[in-house]
Short mmCIF file of N, CA and C in Angstrom, two decimals:
data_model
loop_
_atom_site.label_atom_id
_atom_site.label_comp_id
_atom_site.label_asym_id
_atom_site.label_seq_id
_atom_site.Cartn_x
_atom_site.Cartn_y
_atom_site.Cartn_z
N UNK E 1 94.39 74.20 57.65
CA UNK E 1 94.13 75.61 57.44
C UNK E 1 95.29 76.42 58.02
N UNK E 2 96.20 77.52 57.15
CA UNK E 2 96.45 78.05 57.42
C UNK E 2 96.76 79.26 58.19
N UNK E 3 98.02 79.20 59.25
CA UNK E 3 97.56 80.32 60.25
C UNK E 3 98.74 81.10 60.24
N UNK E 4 98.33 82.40 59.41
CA UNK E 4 99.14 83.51 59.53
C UNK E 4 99.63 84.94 59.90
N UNK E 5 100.77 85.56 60.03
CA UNK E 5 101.04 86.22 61.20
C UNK E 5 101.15 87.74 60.47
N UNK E 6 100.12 88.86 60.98
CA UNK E 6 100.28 89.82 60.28
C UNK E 6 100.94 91.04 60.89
N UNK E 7 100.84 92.38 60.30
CA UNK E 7 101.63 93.39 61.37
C UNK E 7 100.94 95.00 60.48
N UNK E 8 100.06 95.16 61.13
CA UNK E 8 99.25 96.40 60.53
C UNK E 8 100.45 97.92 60.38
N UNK E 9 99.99 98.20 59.18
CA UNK E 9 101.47 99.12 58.66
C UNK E 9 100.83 100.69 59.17
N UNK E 10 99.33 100.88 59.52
CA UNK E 10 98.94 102.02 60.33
C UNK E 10 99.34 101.65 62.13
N UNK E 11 99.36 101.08 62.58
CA UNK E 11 99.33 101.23 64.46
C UNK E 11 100.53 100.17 64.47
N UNK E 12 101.04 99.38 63.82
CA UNK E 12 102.23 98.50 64.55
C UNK E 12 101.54 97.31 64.87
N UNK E 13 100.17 96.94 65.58
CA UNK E 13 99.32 95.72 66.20
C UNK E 13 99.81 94.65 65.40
N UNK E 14 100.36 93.92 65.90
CA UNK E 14 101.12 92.29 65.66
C UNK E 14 100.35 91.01 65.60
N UNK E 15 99.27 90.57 65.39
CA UNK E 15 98.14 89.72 65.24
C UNK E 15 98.67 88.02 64.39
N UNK E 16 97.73 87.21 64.52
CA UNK E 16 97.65 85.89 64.18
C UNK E 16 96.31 85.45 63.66
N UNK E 17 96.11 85.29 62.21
CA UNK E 17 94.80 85.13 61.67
C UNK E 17 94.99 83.77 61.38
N UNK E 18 93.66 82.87 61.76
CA UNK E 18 93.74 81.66 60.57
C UNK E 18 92.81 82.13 59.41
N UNK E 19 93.15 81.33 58.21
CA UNK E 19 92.96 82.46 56.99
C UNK E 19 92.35 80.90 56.08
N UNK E 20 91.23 81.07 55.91
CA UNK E 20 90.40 80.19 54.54
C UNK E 20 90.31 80.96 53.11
N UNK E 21 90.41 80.19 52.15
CA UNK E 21 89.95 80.97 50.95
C UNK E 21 89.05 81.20 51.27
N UNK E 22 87.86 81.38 51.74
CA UNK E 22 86.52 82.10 51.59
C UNK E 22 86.35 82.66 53.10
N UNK E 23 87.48 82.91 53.55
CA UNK E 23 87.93 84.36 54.64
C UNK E 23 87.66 85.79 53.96
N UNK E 24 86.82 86.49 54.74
CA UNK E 24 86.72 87.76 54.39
C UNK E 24 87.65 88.87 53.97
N UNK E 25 87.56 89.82 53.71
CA UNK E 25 88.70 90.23 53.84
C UNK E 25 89.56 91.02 55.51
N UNK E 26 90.74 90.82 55.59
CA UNK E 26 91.45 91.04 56.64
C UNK E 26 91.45 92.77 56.92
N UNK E 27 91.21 92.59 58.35
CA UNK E 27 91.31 94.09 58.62
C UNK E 27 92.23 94.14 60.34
N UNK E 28 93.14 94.94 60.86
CA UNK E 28 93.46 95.02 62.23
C UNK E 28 92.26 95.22 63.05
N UNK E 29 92.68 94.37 64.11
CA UNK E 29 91.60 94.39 65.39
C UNK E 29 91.95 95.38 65.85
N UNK E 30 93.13 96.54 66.06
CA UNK E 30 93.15 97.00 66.70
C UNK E 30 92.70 98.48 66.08
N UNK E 31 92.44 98.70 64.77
CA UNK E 31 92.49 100.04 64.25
C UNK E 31 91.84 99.74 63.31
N UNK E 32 91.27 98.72 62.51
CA UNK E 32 90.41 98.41 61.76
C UNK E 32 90.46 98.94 60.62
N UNK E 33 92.66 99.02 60.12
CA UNK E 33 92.95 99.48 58.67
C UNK E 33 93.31 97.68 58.34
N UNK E 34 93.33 98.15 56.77
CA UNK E 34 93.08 97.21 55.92
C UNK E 34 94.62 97.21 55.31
N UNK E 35 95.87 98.29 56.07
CA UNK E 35 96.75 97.84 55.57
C UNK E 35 97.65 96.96 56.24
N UNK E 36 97.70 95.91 55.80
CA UNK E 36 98.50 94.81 56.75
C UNK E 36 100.04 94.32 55.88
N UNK E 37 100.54 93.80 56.68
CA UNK E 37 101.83 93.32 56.06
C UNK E 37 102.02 91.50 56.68
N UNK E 38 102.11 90.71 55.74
CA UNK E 38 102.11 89.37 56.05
C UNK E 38 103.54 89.27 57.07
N UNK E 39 103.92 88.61 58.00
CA UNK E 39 105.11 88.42 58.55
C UNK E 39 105.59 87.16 58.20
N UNK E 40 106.82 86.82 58.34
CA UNK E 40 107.66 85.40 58.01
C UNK E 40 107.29 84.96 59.08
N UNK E 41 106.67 83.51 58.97
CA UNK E 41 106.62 83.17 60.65
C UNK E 41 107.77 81.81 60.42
N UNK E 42 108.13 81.93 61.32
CA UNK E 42 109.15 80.57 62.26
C UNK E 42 108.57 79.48 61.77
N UNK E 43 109.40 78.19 61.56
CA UNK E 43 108.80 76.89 61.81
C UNK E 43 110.21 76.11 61.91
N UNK E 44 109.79 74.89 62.26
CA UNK E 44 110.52 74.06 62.58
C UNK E 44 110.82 72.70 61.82
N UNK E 45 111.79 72.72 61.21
CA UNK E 45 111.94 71.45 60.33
C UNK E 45 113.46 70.53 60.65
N UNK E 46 113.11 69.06 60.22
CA UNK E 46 113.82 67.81 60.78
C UNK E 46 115.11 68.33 60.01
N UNK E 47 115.95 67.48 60.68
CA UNK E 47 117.35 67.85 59.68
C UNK E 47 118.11 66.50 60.20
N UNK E 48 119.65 66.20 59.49
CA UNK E 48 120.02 65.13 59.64
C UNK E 48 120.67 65.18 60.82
N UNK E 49 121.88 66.49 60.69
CA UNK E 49 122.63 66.75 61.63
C UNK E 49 122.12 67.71 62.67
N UNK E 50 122.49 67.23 63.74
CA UNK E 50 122.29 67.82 65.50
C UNK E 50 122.18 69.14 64.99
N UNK E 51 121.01 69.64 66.04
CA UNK E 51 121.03 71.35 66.33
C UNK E 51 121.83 71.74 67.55
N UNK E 52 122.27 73.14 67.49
CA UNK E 52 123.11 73.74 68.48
C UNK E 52 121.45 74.43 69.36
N UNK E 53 120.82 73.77 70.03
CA UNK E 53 119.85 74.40 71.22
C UNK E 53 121.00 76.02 71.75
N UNK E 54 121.29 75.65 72.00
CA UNK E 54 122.19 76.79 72.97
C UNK E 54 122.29 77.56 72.26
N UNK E 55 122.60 78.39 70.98
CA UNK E 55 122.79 79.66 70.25
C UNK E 55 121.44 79.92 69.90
N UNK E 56 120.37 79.26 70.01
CA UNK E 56 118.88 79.65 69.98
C UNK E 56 118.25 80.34 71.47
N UNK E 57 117.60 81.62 71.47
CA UNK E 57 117.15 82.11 72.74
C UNK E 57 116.40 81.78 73.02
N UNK E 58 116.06 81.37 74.63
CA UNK E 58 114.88 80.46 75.03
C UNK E 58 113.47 81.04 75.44
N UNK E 59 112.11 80.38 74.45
CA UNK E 59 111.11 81.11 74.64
C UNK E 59 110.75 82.03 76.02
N UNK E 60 110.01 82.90 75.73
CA UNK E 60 109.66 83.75 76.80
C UNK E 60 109.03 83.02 77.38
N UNK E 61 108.99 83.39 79.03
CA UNK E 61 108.29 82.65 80.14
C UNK E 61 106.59 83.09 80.21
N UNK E 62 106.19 84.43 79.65
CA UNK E 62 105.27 84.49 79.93
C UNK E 62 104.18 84.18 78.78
N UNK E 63 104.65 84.31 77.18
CA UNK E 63 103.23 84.30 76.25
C UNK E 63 104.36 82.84 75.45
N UNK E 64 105.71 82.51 75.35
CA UNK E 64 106.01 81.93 74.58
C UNK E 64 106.81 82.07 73.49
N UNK E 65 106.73 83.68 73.54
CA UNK E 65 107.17 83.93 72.16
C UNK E 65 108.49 83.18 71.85
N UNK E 66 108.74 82.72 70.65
CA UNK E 66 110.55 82.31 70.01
C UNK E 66 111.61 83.04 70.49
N UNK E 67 111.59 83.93 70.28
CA UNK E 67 112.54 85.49 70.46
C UNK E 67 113.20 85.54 71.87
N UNK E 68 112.55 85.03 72.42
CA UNK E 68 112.74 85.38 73.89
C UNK E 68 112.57 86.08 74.78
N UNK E 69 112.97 86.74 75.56
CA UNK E 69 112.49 87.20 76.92
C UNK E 69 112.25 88.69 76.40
N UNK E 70 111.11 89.66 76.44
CA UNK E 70 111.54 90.96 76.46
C UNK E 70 111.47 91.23 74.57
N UNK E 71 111.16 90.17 73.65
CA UNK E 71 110.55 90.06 72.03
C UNK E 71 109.19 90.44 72.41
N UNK E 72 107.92 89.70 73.59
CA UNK E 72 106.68 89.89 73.17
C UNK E 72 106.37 91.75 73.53
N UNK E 73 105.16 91.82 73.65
CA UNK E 73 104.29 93.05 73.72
C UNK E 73 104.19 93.25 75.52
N UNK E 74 104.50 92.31 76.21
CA UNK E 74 104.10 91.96 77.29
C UNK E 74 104.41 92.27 78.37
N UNK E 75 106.45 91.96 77.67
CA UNK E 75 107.64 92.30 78.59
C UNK E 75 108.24 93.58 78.14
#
């Protein structure tokens, strides 16, 4: 089951739904509009040749985020 990353186009609220076909319809938790915008989310796939770790920023210490330090809501 799919889990995807939305971004409500009334308040900004940045959310993570897992989403079934017979999921209701989506609304923000935080403002409870119905206009949302799907986000690209990140993933991670094998490759042949070596990754450069080092030109990638290292997750935030406190929620995780990819982005790094000072990306989440938090910092």
């Amino acid at each position: 089951m799919p889990i995807f990353e939305y971004e409500c186009a009334a308040c900004g609220q940045e959310f993570e739904k897992l989403v079934r076909q017979s999921s209701p319809a989506l609304h923000c938790p935080q403002c409870d509009s119905t206009d949302l915008r799907k986000k690209l989310s990140a993933f991670n796939a094998a490759s042949a040749s070596p990754s450069r770790r080092s030109d990638l920023p290292a997750p935030c210490g406190s929620c995780g985020h990819p982005d790094g330090p000072g990306a989440c809501h938090l910092h």
